[in-house]
Amino acid sequence: MHRANRIAAQLAPQARTSPALTEHKADQGSPLIQLHPAVAEALARGGPVVALESTIISHGMPYPQNVETAREVEAIVRHNGAVPATIAILNGAIRIGLADEELEQLGRAGLSAQKVSRRDIASCVAQKLVGATTVSATMLLAHMAGIRVFVTGGCGGVHRGDAMDVSADLTELGRTPVAVVCAGIKSILDIPRSLEYLETMGVSVLTVGSNEFPAFFSRASGVKAPRTVAAEGAARTIAGGLQVHHALDLAHGTLVAVPIPEADDFGKEIDSYVNAALVEADEKGVKGADITPFLLDKVNKLTAGRSLTANIALVKNNAEVGAGIAVELSKLENPNPGELPEPGAPNLFAYNRA
């Protein structure tokens, strides 16, 4: 088929089915990648699905607040018409969508769960460990499952003072075609250099409703947004771009930056807390994978818990925006819109694993 005709065919509405993920077997015949029945059914009929990471549950906040937040975020995704798919590694299998008791298991595991980036996936599964997926691992596994929209809190980036310390989140965005909806790059990082890196990797960076790129705890970073999408109708606009993105088989991802709600905006106040946390991290020699959780925990203590409250608020806000994008993308691609879930439906499918 001529390339132009193929692209036109791809742009036409069509149902999307999930890949045959259960063909590869682990010990005792169990599939390496297991889709929750709700997720599998939604993908099979081209319905909207939103991937969610699990490191925010295990490493982002204490129990039981972590599990409560995870449940609330999933509920927001459902309320806005999409199916949530929290991704984690449990009992030697990659789970795309968790049952409630599995959210509880992960939440109770806390810091004892392995923090899993792309490089750690195979070893974590082989050793049958409890693994919580980072942004990079969640992107990759969501893509393998056929999920195109992923919601998280903040994105990793280039660390301050060390231009060679680049988060795997950025490299994954350069090679995996998933839209990551977040509150910008974490304010503890070097935002200008991070955006330069994303530009080099050819990643589309969109900011919703602001000419400034957001800085996680702050609505503004002082850095001009590479591209701004008007807040009104943003979900439809972004979904339209993603539809073309996939039709053209573009291999990179899209970063959708959503400013933290105004009521939770720290503004410039956060800078003093971040700087103090960076000084202490340097004094204690904290580096590598330990630096981000250390800094976030220190900032939370310095703000007497307000940063954690803000973190929860921005994740919930991102979930609402991400679900809206997933729903609009599904409408563009699905020939049977009447079969899509209605916003506000509490539990569209049974949550008992097959």
CSV table of C-alpha atoms in Angstrom, one decimal:
chain,number,residue,atom,x,y,z
A,1,MET,CA,0.0,0.0,0.0
A,2,HIS,CA,1.3,3.5,-0.9
A,3,ARG,CA,2.5,5.3,2.3
A,4,ALA,CA,0.0,8.2,1.9
A,5,ASN,CA,-2.9,5.7,1.6
A,6,ARG,CA,-1.6,3.7,4.6
A,7,ILE,CA,-1.5,6.8,6.7
A,8,ALA,CA,-5.0,7.8,5.6
A,9,ALA,CA,-6.3,4.4,6.6
A,10,GLN,CA,-4.6,4.7,10.0
A,11,LEU,CA,-6.3,8.0,10.6
A,12,ALA,CA,-9.7,6.5,10.0
A,13,PRO,CA,-11.6,5.4,13.2
A,14,GLN,CA,-10.7,1.9,14.1
A,15,ALA,CA,-10.9,-0.4,17.2
A,16,ARG,CA,-7.7,-1.1,19.1
A,17,THR,CA,-7.0,-4.5,20.5
A,18,SER,CA,-4.3,-5.3,23.0
A,19,PRO,CA,-1.3,-7.4,21.9
A,20,ALA,CA,-1.1,-11.1,22.7
A,21,LEU,CA,0.7,-10.6,25.9
A,22,THR,CA,0.1,-14.0,27.4
A,23,GLU,CA,2.1,-16.0,24.7
A,24,HIS,CA,5.3,-15.8,26.7
A,25,LYS,CA,5.2,-18.1,29.7
A,26,ALA,CA,7.0,-18.0,33.1
A,27,ASP,CA,7.3,-20.8,35.6
A,28,GLN,CA,4.3,-23.1,35.9
A,29,GLY,CA,2.7,-21.7,32.8
A,30,SER,CA,1.7,-18.3,34.2
A,31,PRO,CA,1.9,-15.4,31.7
A,32,LEU,CA,4.7,-12.9,32.2
A,33,ILE,CA,2.3,-10.0,31.6
A,34,GLN,CA,-1.2,-10.2,33.0
A,35,LEU,CA,-3.9,-7.8,32.0
A,36,HIS,CA,-6.7,-7.1,34.5
A,37,PRO,CA,-10.0,-8.2,33.0
A,38,ALA,CA,-11.3,-4.6,33.0
A,39,VAL,CA,-8.2,-3.4,31.2
A,40,ALA,CA,-8.2,-6.3,28.7
A,41,GLU,CA,-11.9,-5.7,27.8
A,42,ALA,CA,-11.5,-2.0,27.4
A,43,LEU,CA,-8.5,-2.4,25.1
A,44,ALA,CA,-10.1,-5.1,23.0
A,45,ARG,CA,-13.0,-2.7,22.1
A,46,GLY,CA,-10.9,0.4,21.8
A,47,GLY,CA,-12.1,1.9,25.0
A,48,PRO,CA,-10.1,4.6,27.0
A,49,VAL,CA,-7.5,3.2,29.4
A,50,VAL,CA,-5.1,5.3,31.6
A,51,ALA,CA,-1.9,3.8,32.9
A,52,LEU,CA,-0.8,4.7,36.4
A,53,GLU,CA,2.7,4.1,37.9
A,54,SER,CA,3.2,2.3,41.2
A,55,THR,CA,6.4,3.9,42.6
A,56,ILE,CA,4.3,6.8,43.8
A,57,ILE,CA,2.4,4.2,46.0
A,58,SER,CA,5.5,2.4,47.4
A,59,HIS,CA,8.0,5.2,47.6
A,60,GLY,CA,6.0,8.4,47.3
A,61,MET,CA,4.0,8.5,50.6
A,62,PRO,CA,3.5,6.5,53.7
A,63,TYR,CA,0.9,3.7,54.4
A,64,PRO,CA,-2.1,3.9,54.5
A,65,GLN,CA,-2.2,7.3,52.8
A,66,ASN,CA,-0.5,5.8,49.7
A,67,VAL,CA,-3.3,3.2,49.2
A,68,GLU,CA,-6.0,5.7,49.9
A,69,THR,CA,-4.6,8.1,47.3
A,70,ALA,CA,-4.2,5.3,44.8
A,71,ARG,CA,-7.8,4.3,45.2
A,72,GLU,CA,-8.9,7.9,44.9
A,73,VAL,CA,-6.9,8.4,41.7
A,74,GLU,CA,-8.3,5.3,40.2
A,75,ALA,CA,-11.8,6.5,41.1
A,76,ILE,CA,-11.2,9.8,39.4
A,77,VAL,CA,-10.1,8.0,36.2
A,78,ARG,CA,-13.3,6.0,36.3
A,79,HIS,CA,-15.5,8.9,37.1
A,80,ASN,CA,-14.2,10.7,34.0
A,81,GLY,CA,-15.0,7.8,31.7
A,82,ALA,CA,-11.8,5.8,31.5
A,83,VAL,CA,-10.4,2.5,32.9
A,84,PRO,CA,-7.4,2.8,35.3
A,85,ALA,CA,-4.5,0.4,34.9
A,86,THR,CA,-2.0,0.7,37.7
A,87,ILE,CA,1.1,-1.2,36.7
A,88,ALA,CA,3.4,-3.2,39.0
A,89,ILE,CA,5.3,-6.4,39.3
A,90,LEU,CA,3.8,-9.0,41.7
A,91,ASN,CA,4.6,-12.7,42.2
A,92,GLY,CA,6.8,-13.0,39.1
A,93,ALA,CA,4.4,-11.3,36.8
A,94,ILE,CA,3.9,-7.9,35.3
A,95,ARG,CA,0.4,-6.7,36.2
A,96,ILE,CA,-1.4,-4.2,34.0
A,97,GLY,CA,-4.2,-3.1,36.3
A,98,LEU,CA,-4.4,-4.1,39.9
A,99,ALA,CA,-7.2,-5.5,42.0
A,100,ASP,CA,-7.9,-3.7,45.3
A,101,GLU,CA,-6.1,-6.3,47.4
A,102,GLU,CA,-3.0,-5.9,45.2
A,103,LEU,CA,-3.0,-2.1,45.7
A,104,GLU,CA,-3.1,-2.9,49.4
A,105,GLN,CA,-0.2,-5.4,49.1
A,106,LEU,CA,1.9,-2.8,47.3
A,107,GLY,CA,1.1,-0.1,49.7
A,108,ARG,CA,2.0,-2.2,52.7
A,109,ALA,CA,5.3,-3.2,51.0
A,110,GLY,CA,6.3,0.4,50.9
A,111,LEU,CA,10.1,1.0,50.6
A,112,SER,CA,10.7,-2.8,50.7
A,113,ALA,CA,9.3,-3.0,47.1
A,114,GLN,CA,12.0,-2.7,44.5
A,115,LYS,CA,11.9,0.5,42.5
A,116,VAL,CA,11.8,-0.7,38.9
A,117,SER,CA,13.1,1.2,36.0
A,118,ARG,CA,13.3,-0.2,32.4
A,119,ARG,CA,16.7,-1.9,33.2
A,120,ASP,CA,15.2,-3.7,36.3
A,121,ILE,CA,12.1,-5.3,34.8
A,122,ALA,CA,13.5,-8.6,33.7
A,123,SER,CA,15.5,-9.3,36.9
A,124,CYS,CA,12.5,-8.3,39.1
A,125,VAL,CA,10.2,-10.6,37.3
A,126,ALA,CA,12.8,-13.5,37.3
A,127,GLN,CA,13.4,-13.2,41.0
A,128,LYS,CA,9.6,-12.9,41.7
A,129,LEU,CA,10.1,-9.7,43.7
A,130,VAL,CA,7.5,-7.0,44.5
A,131,GLY,CA,8.3,-4.3,42.1
A,132,ALA,CA,7.0,-0.7,41.8
A,133,THR,CA,7.4,0.8,38.3
A,134,THR,CA,8.9,4.2,37.7
A,135,VAL,CA,7.8,6.5,34.9
A,136,SER,CA,10.2,4.9,32.4
A,137,ALA,CA,9.1,1.3,33.2
A,138,THR,CA,5.4,2.2,33.3
A,139,MET,CA,5.7,3.9,29.9
A,140,LEU,CA,7.4,0.8,28.4
A,141,LEU,CA,4.9,-1.6,29.9
A,142,ALA,CA,1.9,0.5,29.0
A,143,HIS,CA,3.1,0.7,25.4
A,144,MET,CA,3.5,-3.1,25.3
A,145,ALA,CA,-0.1,-3.4,26.5
A,146,GLY,CA,-1.5,-1.0,23.9
A,147,ILE,CA,-2.1,1.8,26.4
A,148,ARG,CA,-1.4,5.3,25.0
A,149,VAL,CA,-2.0,7.6,27.9
A,150,PHE,CA,-0.2,7.5,31.2
A,151,VAL,CA,-0.8,9.7,34.3
A,152,THR,CA,1.8,10.4,37.0
A,153,GLY,CA,2.8,13.1,39.4
A,154,GLY,CA,5.9,14.6,38.0
A,155,CYS,CA,8.5,13.7,35.5
A,156,GLY,CA,12.2,13.0,36.1
A,157,GLY,CA,14.9,15.1,34.5
A,158,VAL,CA,18.5,16.3,34.5
A,159,HIS,CA,19.7,16.6,38.1
A,160,ARG,CA,21.0,20.0,39.3
A,161,GLY,CA,24.8,20.3,39.3
A,162,ASP,CA,25.4,17.1,37.3
A,163,ALA,CA,24.4,17.3,33.6
A,164,MET,CA,25.4,13.6,33.2
A,165,ASP,CA,22.8,12.5,35.7
A,166,VAL,CA,19.8,12.2,33.4
A,167,SER,CA,16.6,10.4,34.5
A,168,ALA,CA,15.6,7.3,32.5
A,169,ASP,CA,12.2,9.0,32.2
A,170,LEU,CA,13.7,11.4,29.6
A,171,THR,CA,15.3,8.7,27.5
A,172,GLU,CA,12.1,6.6,27.6
A,173,LEU,CA,10.1,9.6,26.3
A,174,GLY,CA,12.5,9.7,23.4
A,175,ARG,CA,11.8,6.1,22.3
A,176,THR,CA,8.3,5.1,23.6
A,177,PRO,CA,5.1,6.5,22.0
A,178,VAL,CA,3.1,7.1,25.1
A,179,ALA,CA,1.6,10.4,26.3
A,180,VAL,CA,2.8,11.2,29.9
A,181,VAL,CA,0.4,13.5,31.7
A,182,CYS,CA,2.2,15.2,34.7
A,183,ALA,CA,2.6,18.4,36.6
A,184,GLY,CA,5.9,19.2,34.8
A,185,ILE,CA,9.4,18.2,35.7
A,186,LYS,CA,10.0,17.9,39.5
A,187,SER,CA,11.2,21.3,40.9
A,188,ILE,CA,14.2,19.6,42.6
A,189,LEU,CA,15.7,19.1,39.1
A,190,ASP,CA,17.2,21.3,36.4
A,191,ILE,CA,14.2,22.2,34.3
A,192,PRO,CA,15.9,24.2,31.5
A,193,ARG,CA,18.4,21.5,30.9
A,194,SER,CA,15.7,18.8,31.0
A,195,LEU,CA,13.6,20.6,28.4
A,196,GLU,CA,16.8,21.0,26.2
A,197,TYR,CA,17.3,17.2,26.5
A,198,LEU,CA,13.7,16.5,25.5
A,199,GLU,CA,14.1,18.8,22.5
A,200,THR,CA,17.2,16.9,21.4
A,201,MET,CA,15.3,13.6,21.7
A,202,GLY,CA,12.5,15.0,19.6
A,203,VAL,CA,9.9,14.7,22.3
A,204,SER,CA,6.7,16.8,22.0
A,205,VAL,CA,6.2,19.0,25.1
A,206,LEU,CA,2.8,20.5,25.7
A,207,THR,CA,1.7,22.8,28.6
A,208,VAL,CA,-2.0,23.1,29.3
A,209,GLY,CA,-3.3,26.6,29.8
A,210,SER,CA,0.0,28.4,30.5
A,211,ASN,CA,2.9,30.0,28.7
A,212,GLU,CA,5.3,28.9,31.4
A,213,PHE,CA,6.3,25.3,31.9
A,214,PRO,CA,5.1,24.1,35.4
A,215,ALA,CA,7.6,23.0,38.1
A,216,PHE,CA,5.6,20.3,39.9
A,217,PHE,CA,4.9,22.2,43.2
A,218,SER,CA,4.7,25.5,41.4
A,219,ARG,CA,2.5,26.6,38.5
A,220,ALA,CA,5.4,28.5,37.0
A,221,SER,CA,9.1,27.7,36.6
A,222,GLY,CA,10.3,30.9,34.9
A,223,VAL,CA,10.9,28.8,31.8
A,224,LYS,CA,8.9,29.4,28.7
A,225,ALA,CA,6.7,26.5,27.7
A,226,PRO,CA,7.8,24.9,24.4
A,227,ARG,CA,4.2,24.8,23.3
A,228,THR,CA,1.0,25.8,24.9
A,229,VAL,CA,-2.5,24.2,24.5
A,230,ALA,CA,-5.5,26.3,25.5
A,231,ALA,CA,-7.1,24.9,28.7
A,232,GLU,CA,-10.6,24.9,27.1
A,233,GLY,CA,-10.9,21.9,24.8
A,234,ALA,CA,-7.4,20.7,25.7
A,235,ALA,CA,-8.3,17.1,25.9
A,236,ARG,CA,-9.7,17.1,22.4
A,237,THR,CA,-6.8,19.1,21.0
A,238,ILE,CA,-4.2,16.8,22.5
A,239,ALA,CA,-6.0,13.7,21.5
A,240,GLY,CA,-6.1,14.9,17.9
A,241,GLY,CA,-2.4,15.3,17.9
A,242,LEU,CA,-1.9,11.9,19.5
A,243,GLN,CA,-4.0,10.3,16.8
A,244,VAL,CA,-1.8,11.7,14.1
A,245,HIS,CA,1.3,10.9,16.1
A,246,HIS,CA,0.4,7.2,16.1
A,247,ALA,CA,-0.8,7.2,12.5
A,248,LEU,CA,2.6,8.4,11.5
A,249,ASP,CA,4.3,5.7,13.6
A,250,LEU,CA,6.4,8.3,15.4
A,251,ALA,CA,8.5,6.4,18.0
A,252,HIS,CA,8.8,9.1,20.7
A,253,GLY,CA,6.5,10.0,23.5
A,254,THR,CA,4.6,13.2,24.4
A,255,LEU,CA,4.9,15.1,27.6
A,256,VAL,CA,1.7,16.9,28.7
A,257,ALA,CA,2.5,19.3,31.5
A,258,VAL,CA,-0.5,20.3,33.7
A,259,PRO,CA,0.1,23.1,36.2
A,260,ILE,CA,-0.7,22.2,39.9
A,261,PRO,CA,-4.1,23.6,41.0
A,262,GLU,CA,-3.9,27.2,42.1
A,263,ALA,CA,-5.0,26.4,45.7
A,264,ASP,CA,-2.0,24.1,46.1
A,265,ASP,CA,0.6,26.3,44.3
A,266,PHE,CA,3.8,26.9,46.3
A,267,GLY,CA,5.1,29.6,44.0
A,268,LYS,CA,8.6,30.8,44.7
A,269,GLU,CA,8.3,29.6,48.3
A,270,ILE,CA,9.3,26.1,47.4
A,271,ASP,CA,12.8,27.2,46.2
A,272,SER,CA,14.2,27.7,49.7
A,273,TYR,CA,13.0,24.2,50.8
A,274,VAL,CA,14.5,22.6,47.7
A,275,ASN,CA,17.8,24.4,48.0
A,276,ALA,CA,18.0,23.3,51.7
A,277,ALA,CA,17.3,19.7,50.7
A,278,LEU,CA,19.9,19.8,48.0
A,279,VAL,CA,22.5,21.0,50.4
A,280,GLU,CA,21.8,18.2,52.9
A,281,ALA,CA,21.8,15.6,50.1
A,282,ASP,CA,25.2,16.8,49.0
A,283,GLU,CA,26.5,16.7,52.5
A,284,LYS,CA,25.3,13.2,53.0
A,285,GLY,CA,26.5,12.0,49.7
A,286,VAL,CA,23.0,10.9,48.5
A,287,LYS,CA,23.2,10.1,44.7
A,288,GLY,CA,21.6,8.0,42.0
A,289,ALA,CA,18.3,6.4,42.4
A,290,ASP,CA,18.2,7.5,46.1
A,291,ILE,CA,18.3,11.3,45.4
A,292,THR,CA,14.8,12.0,44.3
A,293,PRO,CA,13.0,10.1,47.2
A,294,PHE,CA,15.5,11.7,49.6
A,295,LEU,CA,14.8,15.2,48.3
A,296,LEU,CA,11.0,14.8,48.2
A,297,ASP,CA,11.0,13.4,51.8
A,298,LYS,CA,13.2,16.3,53.0
A,299,VAL,CA,11.0,18.9,51.3
A,300,ASN,CA,7.9,17.3,52.9
A,301,LYS,CA,9.5,17.6,56.4
A,302,LEU,CA,10.6,21.2,55.8
A,303,THR,CA,7.1,22.1,54.7
A,304,ALA,CA,5.5,20.3,57.6
A,305,GLY,CA,3.6,18.0,55.3
A,306,ARG,CA,2.2,20.6,52.9
A,307,SER,CA,4.3,19.4,50.0
A,308,LEU,CA,2.7,15.9,50.3
A,309,THR,CA,-0.7,17.4,50.3
A,310,ALA,CA,0.2,19.3,47.2
A,311,ASN,CA,1.6,16.2,45.6
A,312,ILE,CA,-1.7,14.4,46.1
A,313,ALA,CA,-3.7,17.3,44.8
A,314,LEU,CA,-1.6,17.5,41.6
A,315,VAL,CA,-1.8,13.8,40.9
A,316,LYS,CA,-5.6,13.8,41.2
A,317,ASN,CA,-5.7,16.8,38.9
A,318,ASN,CA,-3.5,15.0,36.4
A,319,ALA,CA,-5.8,12.0,36.6
A,320,GLU,CA,-8.8,14.0,35.5
A,321,VAL,CA,-6.9,15.6,32.6
A,322,GLY,CA,-5.4,12.3,31.5
A,323,ALA,CA,-8.7,10.5,31.6
A,324,GLY,CA,-10.2,13.2,29.5
A,325,ILE,CA,-7.4,12.8,26.9
A,326,ALA,CA,-7.9,9.0,26.8
A,327,VAL,CA,-11.6,9.4,26.3
A,328,GLU,CA,-11.2,11.8,23.5
A,329,LEU,CA,-8.6,9.7,21.8
A,330,SER,CA,-10.8,6.7,22.1
A,331,LYS,CA,-13.7,8.6,20.5
A,332,LEU,CA,-11.5,9.5,17.5
A,333,GLU,CA,-10.3,5.9,17.0
A,334,ASN,CA,-13.4,3.9,17.9
A,335,PRO,CA,-16.1,3.2,15.4
A,336,ASN,CA,-18.7,2.4,18.2
A,337,PRO,CA,-18.7,5.4,20.6
A,338,GLY,CA,-22.0,4.2,22.1
A,339,GLU,CA,-20.1,1.3,23.7
A,340,LEU,CA,-17.6,3.5,25.6
A,341,PRO,CA,-18.0,3.9,29.3
A,342,GLU,CA,-20.2,6.8,30.6
A,343,PRO,CA,-18.5,9.3,32.8
A,344,GLY,CA,-19.4,8.8,36.5
A,345,ALA,CA,-19.8,5.0,36.2
A,346,PRO,CA,-18.5,3.7,39.6
A,347,ASN,CA,-17.3,0.2,38.7
A,348,LEU,CA,-17.7,-0.8,35.1
A,349,PHE,CA,-16.2,-4.3,35.5
A,350,ALA,CA,-15.7,-6.9,38.1
A,351,TYR,CA,-12.4,-6.6,39.9
A,352,ASN,CA,-11.7,-10.3,40.3
A,353,ARG,CA,-8.7,-11.5,38.5
A,354,ALA,CA,-9.5,-14.3,36.0
